[in-house]
Short mmCIF file of C-alpha atoms in Angstrom, two decimals:
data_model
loop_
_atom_site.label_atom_id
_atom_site.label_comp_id
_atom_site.label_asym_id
_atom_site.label_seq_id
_atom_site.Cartn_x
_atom_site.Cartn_y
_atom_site.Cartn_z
CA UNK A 1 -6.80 11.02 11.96
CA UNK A 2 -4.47 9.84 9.05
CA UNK A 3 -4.67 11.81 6.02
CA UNK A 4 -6.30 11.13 2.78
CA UNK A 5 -5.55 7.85 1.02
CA UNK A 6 -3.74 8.22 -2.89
CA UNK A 7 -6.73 8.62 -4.63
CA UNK A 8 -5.66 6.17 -7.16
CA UNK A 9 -4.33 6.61 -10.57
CA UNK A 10 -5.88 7.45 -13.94
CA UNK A 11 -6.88 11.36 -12.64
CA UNK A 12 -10.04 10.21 -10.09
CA UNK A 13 -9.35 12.30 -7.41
CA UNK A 14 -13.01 11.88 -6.77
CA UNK A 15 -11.68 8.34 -4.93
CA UNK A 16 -9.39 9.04 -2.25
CA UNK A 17 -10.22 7.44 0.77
CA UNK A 18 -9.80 8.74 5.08
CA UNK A 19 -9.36 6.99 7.51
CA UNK A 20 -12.65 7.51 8.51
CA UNK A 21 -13.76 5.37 6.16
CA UNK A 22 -11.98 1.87 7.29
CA UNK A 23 -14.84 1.39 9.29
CA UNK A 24 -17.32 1.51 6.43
CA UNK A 25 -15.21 -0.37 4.14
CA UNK A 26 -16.71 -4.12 5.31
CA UNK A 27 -20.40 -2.97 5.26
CA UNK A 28 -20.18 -1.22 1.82
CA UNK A 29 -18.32 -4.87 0.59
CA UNK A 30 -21.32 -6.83 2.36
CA UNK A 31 -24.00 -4.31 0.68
CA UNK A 32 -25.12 -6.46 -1.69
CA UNK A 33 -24.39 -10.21 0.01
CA UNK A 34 -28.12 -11.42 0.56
CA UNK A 35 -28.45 -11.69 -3.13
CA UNK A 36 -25.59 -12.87 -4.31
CA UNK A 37 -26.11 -11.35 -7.71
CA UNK A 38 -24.33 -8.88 -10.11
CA UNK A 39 -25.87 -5.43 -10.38
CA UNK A 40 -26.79 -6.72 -14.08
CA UNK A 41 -28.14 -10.15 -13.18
CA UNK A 42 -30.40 -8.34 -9.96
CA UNK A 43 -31.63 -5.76 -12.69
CA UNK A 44 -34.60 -7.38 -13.53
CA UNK A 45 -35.70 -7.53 -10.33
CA UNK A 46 -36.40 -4.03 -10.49
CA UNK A 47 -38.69 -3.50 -13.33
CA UNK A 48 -41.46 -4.06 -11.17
CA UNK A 49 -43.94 -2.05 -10.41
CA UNK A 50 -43.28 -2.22 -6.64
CA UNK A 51 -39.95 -0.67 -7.85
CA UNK A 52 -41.50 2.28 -9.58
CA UNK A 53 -43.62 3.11 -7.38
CA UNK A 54 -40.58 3.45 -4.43
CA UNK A 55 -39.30 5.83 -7.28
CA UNK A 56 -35.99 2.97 -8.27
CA UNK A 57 -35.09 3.72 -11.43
CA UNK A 58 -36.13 0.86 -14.09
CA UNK A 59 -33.27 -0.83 -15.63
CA UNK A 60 -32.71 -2.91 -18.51
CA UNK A 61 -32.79 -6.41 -19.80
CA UNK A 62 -30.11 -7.64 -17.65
CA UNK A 63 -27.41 -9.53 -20.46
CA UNK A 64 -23.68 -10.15 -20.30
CA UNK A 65 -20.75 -7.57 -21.62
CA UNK A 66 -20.68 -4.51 -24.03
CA UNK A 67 -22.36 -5.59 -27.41
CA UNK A 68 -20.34 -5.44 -30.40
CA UNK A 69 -21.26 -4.53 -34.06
CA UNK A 70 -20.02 -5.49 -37.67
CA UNK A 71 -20.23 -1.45 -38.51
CA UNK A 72 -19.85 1.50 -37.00
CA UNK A 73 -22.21 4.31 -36.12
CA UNK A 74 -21.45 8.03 -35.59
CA UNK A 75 -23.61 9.08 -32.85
CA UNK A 76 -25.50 13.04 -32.98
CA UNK A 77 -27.09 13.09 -29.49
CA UNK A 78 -26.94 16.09 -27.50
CA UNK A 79 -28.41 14.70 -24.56
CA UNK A 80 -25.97 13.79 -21.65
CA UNK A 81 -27.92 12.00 -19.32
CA UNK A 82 -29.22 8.34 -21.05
CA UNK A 83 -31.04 5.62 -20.03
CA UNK A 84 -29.27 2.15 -20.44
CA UNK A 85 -31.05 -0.21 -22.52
CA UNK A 86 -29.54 -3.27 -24.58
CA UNK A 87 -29.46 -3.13 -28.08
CA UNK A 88 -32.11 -5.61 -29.83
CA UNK A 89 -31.48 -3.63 -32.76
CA UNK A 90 -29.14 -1.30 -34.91
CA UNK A 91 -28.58 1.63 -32.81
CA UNK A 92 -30.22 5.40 -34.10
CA UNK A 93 -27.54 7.34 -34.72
CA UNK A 94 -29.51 10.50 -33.41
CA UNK A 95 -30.42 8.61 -29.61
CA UNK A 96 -26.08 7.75 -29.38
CA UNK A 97 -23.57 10.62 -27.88
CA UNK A 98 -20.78 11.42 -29.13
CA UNK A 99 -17.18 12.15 -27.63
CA UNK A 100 -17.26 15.08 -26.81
CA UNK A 101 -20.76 14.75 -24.69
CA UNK A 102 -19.84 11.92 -23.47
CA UNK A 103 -17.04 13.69 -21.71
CA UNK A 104 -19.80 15.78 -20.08
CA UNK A 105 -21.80 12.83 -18.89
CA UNK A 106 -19.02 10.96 -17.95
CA UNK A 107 -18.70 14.52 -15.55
CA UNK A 108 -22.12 14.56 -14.57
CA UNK A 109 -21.73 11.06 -12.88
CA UNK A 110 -18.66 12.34 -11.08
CA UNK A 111 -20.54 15.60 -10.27
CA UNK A 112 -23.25 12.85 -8.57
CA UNK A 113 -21.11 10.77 -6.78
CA UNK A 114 -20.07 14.14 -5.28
CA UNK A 115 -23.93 14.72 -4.42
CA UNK A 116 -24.39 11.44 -3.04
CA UNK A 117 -21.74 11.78 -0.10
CA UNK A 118 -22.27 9.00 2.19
CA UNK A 119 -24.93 7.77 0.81
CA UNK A 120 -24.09 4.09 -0.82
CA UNK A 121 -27.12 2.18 -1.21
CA UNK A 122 -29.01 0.23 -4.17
CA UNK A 123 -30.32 3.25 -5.92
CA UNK A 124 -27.12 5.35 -5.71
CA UNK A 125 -25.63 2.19 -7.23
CA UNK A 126 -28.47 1.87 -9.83
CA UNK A 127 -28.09 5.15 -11.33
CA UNK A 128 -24.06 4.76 -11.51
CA UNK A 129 -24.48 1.46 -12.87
CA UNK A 130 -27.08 2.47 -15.18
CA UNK A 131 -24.99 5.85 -16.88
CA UNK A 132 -21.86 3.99 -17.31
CA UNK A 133 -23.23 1.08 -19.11
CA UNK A 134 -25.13 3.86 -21.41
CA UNK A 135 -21.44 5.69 -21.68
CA UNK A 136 -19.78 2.23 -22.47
CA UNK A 137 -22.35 0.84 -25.08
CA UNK A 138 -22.05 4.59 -26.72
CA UNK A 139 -18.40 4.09 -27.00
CA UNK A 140 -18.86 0.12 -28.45
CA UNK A 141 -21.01 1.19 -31.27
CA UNK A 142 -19.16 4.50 -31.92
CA UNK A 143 -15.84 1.77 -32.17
CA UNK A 144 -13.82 4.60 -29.91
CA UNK A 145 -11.26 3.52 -28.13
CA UNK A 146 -9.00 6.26 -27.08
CA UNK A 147 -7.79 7.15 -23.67
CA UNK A 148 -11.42 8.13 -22.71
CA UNK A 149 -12.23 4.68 -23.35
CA UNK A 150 -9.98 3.67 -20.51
CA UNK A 151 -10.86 6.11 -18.38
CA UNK A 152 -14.59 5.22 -18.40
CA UNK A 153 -13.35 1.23 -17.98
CA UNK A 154 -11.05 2.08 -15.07
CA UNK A 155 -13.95 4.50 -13.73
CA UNK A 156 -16.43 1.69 -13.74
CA UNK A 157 -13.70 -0.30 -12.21
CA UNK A 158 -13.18 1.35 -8.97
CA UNK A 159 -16.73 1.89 -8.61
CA UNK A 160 -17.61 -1.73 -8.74
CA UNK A 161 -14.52 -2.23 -6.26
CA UNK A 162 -16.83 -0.32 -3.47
CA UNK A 163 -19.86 -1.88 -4.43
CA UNK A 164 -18.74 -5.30 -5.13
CA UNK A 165 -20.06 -6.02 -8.14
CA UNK A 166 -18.06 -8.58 -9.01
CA UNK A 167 -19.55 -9.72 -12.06
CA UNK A 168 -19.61 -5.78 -13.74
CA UNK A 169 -15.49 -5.85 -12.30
CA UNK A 170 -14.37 -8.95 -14.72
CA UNK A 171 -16.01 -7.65 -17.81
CA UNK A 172 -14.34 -4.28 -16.60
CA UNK A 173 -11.32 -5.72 -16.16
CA UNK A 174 -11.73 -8.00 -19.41
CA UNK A 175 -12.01 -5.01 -21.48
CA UNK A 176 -9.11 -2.87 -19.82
CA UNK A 177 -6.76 -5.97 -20.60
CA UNK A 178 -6.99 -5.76 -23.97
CA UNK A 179 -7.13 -1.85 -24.12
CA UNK A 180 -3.57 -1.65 -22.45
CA UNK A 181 -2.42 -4.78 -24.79
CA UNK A 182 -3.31 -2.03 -27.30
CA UNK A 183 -1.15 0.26 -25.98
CA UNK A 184 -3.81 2.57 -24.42
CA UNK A 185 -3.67 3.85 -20.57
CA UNK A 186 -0.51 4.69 -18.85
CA UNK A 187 1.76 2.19 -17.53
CA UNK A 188 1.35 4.06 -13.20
CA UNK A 189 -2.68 2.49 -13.71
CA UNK A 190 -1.81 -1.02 -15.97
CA UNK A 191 0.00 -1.41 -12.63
CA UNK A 192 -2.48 -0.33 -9.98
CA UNK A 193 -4.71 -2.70 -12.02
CA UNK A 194 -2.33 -5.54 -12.00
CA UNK A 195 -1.85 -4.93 -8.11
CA UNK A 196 -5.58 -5.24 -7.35
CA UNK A 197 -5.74 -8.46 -9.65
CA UNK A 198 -3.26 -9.65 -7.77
CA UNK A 199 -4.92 -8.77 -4.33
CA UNK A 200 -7.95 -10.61 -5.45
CA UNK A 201 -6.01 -14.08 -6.28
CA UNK A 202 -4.62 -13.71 -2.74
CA UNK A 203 -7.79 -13.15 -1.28
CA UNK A 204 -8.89 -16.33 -3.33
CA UNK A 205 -5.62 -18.23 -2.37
CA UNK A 206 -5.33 -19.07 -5.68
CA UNK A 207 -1.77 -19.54 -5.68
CA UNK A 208 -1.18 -20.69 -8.81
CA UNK A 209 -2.95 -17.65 -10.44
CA UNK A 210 -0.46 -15.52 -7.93
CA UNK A 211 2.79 -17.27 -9.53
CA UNK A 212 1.73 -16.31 -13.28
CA UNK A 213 0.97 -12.83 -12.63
CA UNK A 214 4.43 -12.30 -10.21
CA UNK A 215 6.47 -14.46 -13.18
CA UNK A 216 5.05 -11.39 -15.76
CA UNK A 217 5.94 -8.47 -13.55
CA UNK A 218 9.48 -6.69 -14.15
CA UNK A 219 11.55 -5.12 -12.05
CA UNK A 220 10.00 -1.87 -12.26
CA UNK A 221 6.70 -3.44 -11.53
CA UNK A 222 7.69 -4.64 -8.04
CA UNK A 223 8.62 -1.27 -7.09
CA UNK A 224 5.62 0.46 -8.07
CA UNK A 225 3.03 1.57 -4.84
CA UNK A 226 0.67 -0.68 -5.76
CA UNK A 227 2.22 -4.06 -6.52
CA UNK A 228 4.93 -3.42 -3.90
CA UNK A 229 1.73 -3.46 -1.46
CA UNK A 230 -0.03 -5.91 -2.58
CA UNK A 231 3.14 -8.32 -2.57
CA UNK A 232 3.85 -7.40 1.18
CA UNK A 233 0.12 -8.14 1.78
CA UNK A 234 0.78 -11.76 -0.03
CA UNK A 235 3.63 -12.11 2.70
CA UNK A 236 1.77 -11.22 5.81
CA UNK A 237 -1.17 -13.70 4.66
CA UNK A 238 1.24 -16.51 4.15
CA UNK A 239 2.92 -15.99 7.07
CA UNK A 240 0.23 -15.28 9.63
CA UNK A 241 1.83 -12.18 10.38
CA UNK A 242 -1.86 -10.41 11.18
CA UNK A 243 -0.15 -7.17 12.90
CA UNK A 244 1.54 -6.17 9.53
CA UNK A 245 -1.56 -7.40 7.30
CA UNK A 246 -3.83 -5.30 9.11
CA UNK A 247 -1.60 -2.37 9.15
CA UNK A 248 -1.12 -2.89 5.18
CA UNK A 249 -4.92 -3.10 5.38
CA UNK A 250 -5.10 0.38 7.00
CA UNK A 251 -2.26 1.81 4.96
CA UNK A 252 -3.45 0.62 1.64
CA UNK A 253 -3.32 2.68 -1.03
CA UNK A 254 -5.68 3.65 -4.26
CA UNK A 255 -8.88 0.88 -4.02
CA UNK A 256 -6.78 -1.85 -2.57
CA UNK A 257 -8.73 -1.56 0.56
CA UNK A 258 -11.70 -2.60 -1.29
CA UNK A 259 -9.96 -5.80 -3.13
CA UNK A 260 -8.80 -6.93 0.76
CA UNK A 261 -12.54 -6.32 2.23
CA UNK A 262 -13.41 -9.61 -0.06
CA UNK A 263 -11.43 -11.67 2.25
CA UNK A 264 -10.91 -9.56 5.80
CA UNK A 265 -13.31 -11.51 7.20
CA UNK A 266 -11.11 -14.41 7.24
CA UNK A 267 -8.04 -12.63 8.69
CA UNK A 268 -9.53 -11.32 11.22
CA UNK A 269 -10.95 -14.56 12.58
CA UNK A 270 -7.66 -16.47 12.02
CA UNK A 271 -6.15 -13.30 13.76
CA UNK A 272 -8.69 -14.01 16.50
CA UNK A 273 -8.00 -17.34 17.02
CA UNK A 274 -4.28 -16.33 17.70
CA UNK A 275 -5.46 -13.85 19.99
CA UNK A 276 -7.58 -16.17 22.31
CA UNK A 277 -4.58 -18.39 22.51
CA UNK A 278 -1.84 -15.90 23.36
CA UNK A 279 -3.62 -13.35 25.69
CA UNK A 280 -5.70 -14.99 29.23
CA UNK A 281 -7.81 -14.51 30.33
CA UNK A 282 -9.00 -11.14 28.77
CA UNK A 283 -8.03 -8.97 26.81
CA UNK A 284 -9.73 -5.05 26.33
CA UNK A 285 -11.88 -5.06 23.23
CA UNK A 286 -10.56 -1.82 22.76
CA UNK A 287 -7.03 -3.68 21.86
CA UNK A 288 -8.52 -5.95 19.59
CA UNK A 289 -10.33 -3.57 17.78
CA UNK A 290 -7.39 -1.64 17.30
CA UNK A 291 -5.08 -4.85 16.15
CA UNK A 292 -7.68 -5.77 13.59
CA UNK A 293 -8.33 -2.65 12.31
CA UNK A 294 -11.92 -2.16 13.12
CA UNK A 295 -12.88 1.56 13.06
CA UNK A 296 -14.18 1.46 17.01
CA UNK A 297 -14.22 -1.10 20.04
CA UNK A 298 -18.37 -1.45 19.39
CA UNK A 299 -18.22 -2.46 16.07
CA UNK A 300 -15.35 -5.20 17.24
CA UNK A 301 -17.02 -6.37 19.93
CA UNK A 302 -20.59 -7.02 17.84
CA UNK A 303 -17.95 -8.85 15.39
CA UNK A 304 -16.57 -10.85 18.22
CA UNK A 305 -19.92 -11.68 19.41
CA UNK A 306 -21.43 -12.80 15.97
CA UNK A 307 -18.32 -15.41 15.72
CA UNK A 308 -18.56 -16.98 18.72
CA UNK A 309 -16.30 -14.74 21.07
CA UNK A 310 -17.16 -14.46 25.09
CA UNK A 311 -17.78 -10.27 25.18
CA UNK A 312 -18.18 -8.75 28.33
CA UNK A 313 -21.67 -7.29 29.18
CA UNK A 314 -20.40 -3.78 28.86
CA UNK A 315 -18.64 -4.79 25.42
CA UNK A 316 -14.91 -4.22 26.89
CA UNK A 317 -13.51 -7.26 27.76
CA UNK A 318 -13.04 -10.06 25.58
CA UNK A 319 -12.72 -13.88 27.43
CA UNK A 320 -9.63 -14.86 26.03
CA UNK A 321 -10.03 -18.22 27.74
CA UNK A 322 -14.06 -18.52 27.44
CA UNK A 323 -13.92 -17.80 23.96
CA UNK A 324 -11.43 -20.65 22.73
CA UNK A 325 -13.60 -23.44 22.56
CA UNK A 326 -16.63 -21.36 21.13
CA UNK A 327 -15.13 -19.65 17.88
CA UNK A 328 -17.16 -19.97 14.47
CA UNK A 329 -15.68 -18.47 11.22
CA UNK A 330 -19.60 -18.29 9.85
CA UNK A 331 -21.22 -15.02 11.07
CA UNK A 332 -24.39 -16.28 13.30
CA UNK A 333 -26.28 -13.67 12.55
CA UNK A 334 -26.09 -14.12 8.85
CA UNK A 335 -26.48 -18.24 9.54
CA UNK A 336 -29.59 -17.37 11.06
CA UNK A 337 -31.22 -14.92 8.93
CA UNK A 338 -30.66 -17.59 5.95
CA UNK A 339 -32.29 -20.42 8.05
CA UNK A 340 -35.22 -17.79 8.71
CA UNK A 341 -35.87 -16.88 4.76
CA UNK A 342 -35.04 -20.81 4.49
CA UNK A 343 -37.97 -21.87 6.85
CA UNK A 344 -40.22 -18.65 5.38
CA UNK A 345 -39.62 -20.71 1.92
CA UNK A 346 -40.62 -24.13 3.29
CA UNK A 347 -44.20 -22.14 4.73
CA UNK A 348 -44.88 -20.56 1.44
CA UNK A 349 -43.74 -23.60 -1.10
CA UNK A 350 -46.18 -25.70 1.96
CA UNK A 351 -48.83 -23.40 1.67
CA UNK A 352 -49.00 -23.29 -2.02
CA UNK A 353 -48.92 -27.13 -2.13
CA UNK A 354 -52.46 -26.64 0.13
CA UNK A 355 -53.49 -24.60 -2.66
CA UNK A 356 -53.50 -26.95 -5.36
CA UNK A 357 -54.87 -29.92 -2.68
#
């Protein structure tokens, strides 16, 4: 196996990445897809009693970014671990941490992600979600913004990278922009930042976005890890050249792997249309899975079947030649779950209609 990824910059160490975890990378992107929602716009979903009694943690009034006062409070709590819950008032000094403990919460969450492991579902996510909000509004009302500032935003960063919260990510990202026009944070993580923004314009093919950021970056910047990466990446997509994206994909370093998961879907199928044209009849799954940097044949070939592709029964040859006219860049199994909650809809909205008849 290949060693341990860079664990990024900015001192998380608590981030570095194996190879054995390619394979994960597109489900833990995908976690959260059947919503649709941010983390902060699902949270009221689970104040419900249902919820409570499946022992979720309750969360609060879901709201936009980081509030902001006209004065400044000078927090006395002890306590490290805190419920998140907006402000709809001044804030009690005595219920807000501060620096120092929130250097020890801002620990205990690393000490949990530790504890969780493997484990990456909706309540680990919840309870991350929840204590770094509670760290970040402590900071707001407190008015510090120091280097442990950044550290929290860049923390909260990378963890919304491999849970896709996209809409917790901007104000993230929002907040860290101004802290580094303020001359906070060192220049190795503006960078890795910078890189990742720029990975997630590719992904969008927003192109224009791509030539303002590139116009910005100095000579330095292109040679750093990061943005030297995520420029070759920029090639390979333009170019079609899917044997040196995916081997950027594997190779990638910090959390870049996560920024590329939000559009590796849609290299691998153009990859797999070039494939069914340039290899008949068949081809071993084995290969594919290997040249599109899925973490084992099975996984590729349930991939291959959910877009269309002709799989072997024994999942180990792929019809080259079958396949061509059958491709679908949709996944069908996702198509058809939607049409079933879609049709489920239709019964209850029809059935309610009976109601009031």
């Amino acid at each position: 196996s290949m060693p341990p990824r860079d664990a990024g910059r900015g001192g998380d160490e608590l981030y570095s990445v194996t190879s054995d975890e390619r394979g994960r990378r597109e489900r833990r992107a995908s976690r959260f897809e059947g919503s649709g929602l941010s983390l902060s716009e699902r949270a009221d979903r689970w104040n419900t009693p249902q919820a409570a009694a499946a022992g979720l943690p309750a969360l609060a009034e879901p709201g936009g970014g980081d509030i902001e006062l006209d004065f400044t409070v000078q927090g006395t709590s002890t306590v490290v671990d805190k419920k998140y819950l907006r402000l709809t008032s001044a804030p009690d000094p005595r219920t807000v941490r501060p620096e120092a403990v929130l250097r020890q919460a801002l620990d205990r969450i690393r000490g949990r992600i530790v504890e969780f492991g493997e484990l990456h579902g909706q309540e680990q996510y919840m309870y991350l979600w929840e204590q770094m909000k509670s760290v970040r509004q402590d900071l707001t009302v407190q008015r510090i913004r120091n280097e442990l500032t950044v550290e929290v935003y860049e923390m909260h960063a990378r963890i919304c990278l491999e849970y896709n919260d996209q809409a917790e990510l901007k104000q993230c990202q929002a907040q860290l922009a101004q802290l580094y026009e303020e001359g906070l944070g060192t220049p190795e993580a503006q960078r890795e930042f910078l890189a990742y923004n720029l990975l997630y314009n590719i992904g969008q093919q927003a192109e224009n976005n791509v030539a303002d950021l590139m116009r910005e970056m100095s000579q330095t910047d292109r040679t750093d890890e990061f943005i030297s990466h995520a420029l070759k990446v920029r090639a390979a997509a333009a170019l079609g050249h899917y044997v040196a994206f995916f081997r950027l994909y594997a190779e990638a370093p910090g959390h870049a792997a996560y920024v590329m998961d939000t559009f590796i879907g849609r290299e691998r199928f153009s990859a797999l249309r070039v494939v069914c044209r340039g290899y008949l009849p068949t081809l071993p799954v084995a290969v594919v899975a290997s040249q599109l940097a899925f973490d084992d044949a099975a996984e590729c070939a349930e991939w291959l079947g959910d877009h269309g592709a002709v799989v072997s029964d024994d999942g180990a040859q792929l019809d080259c030649k079958a396949s061509k006219g059958k491709l679908v860049e949709h996944s069908i199994s996702l198509k058809l779950e939607e049409e079933r909650k879609a049709a489920e809809r239709r019964a209850e909205s029809l059935i309610g209609l009976r109601g009031w008849a």
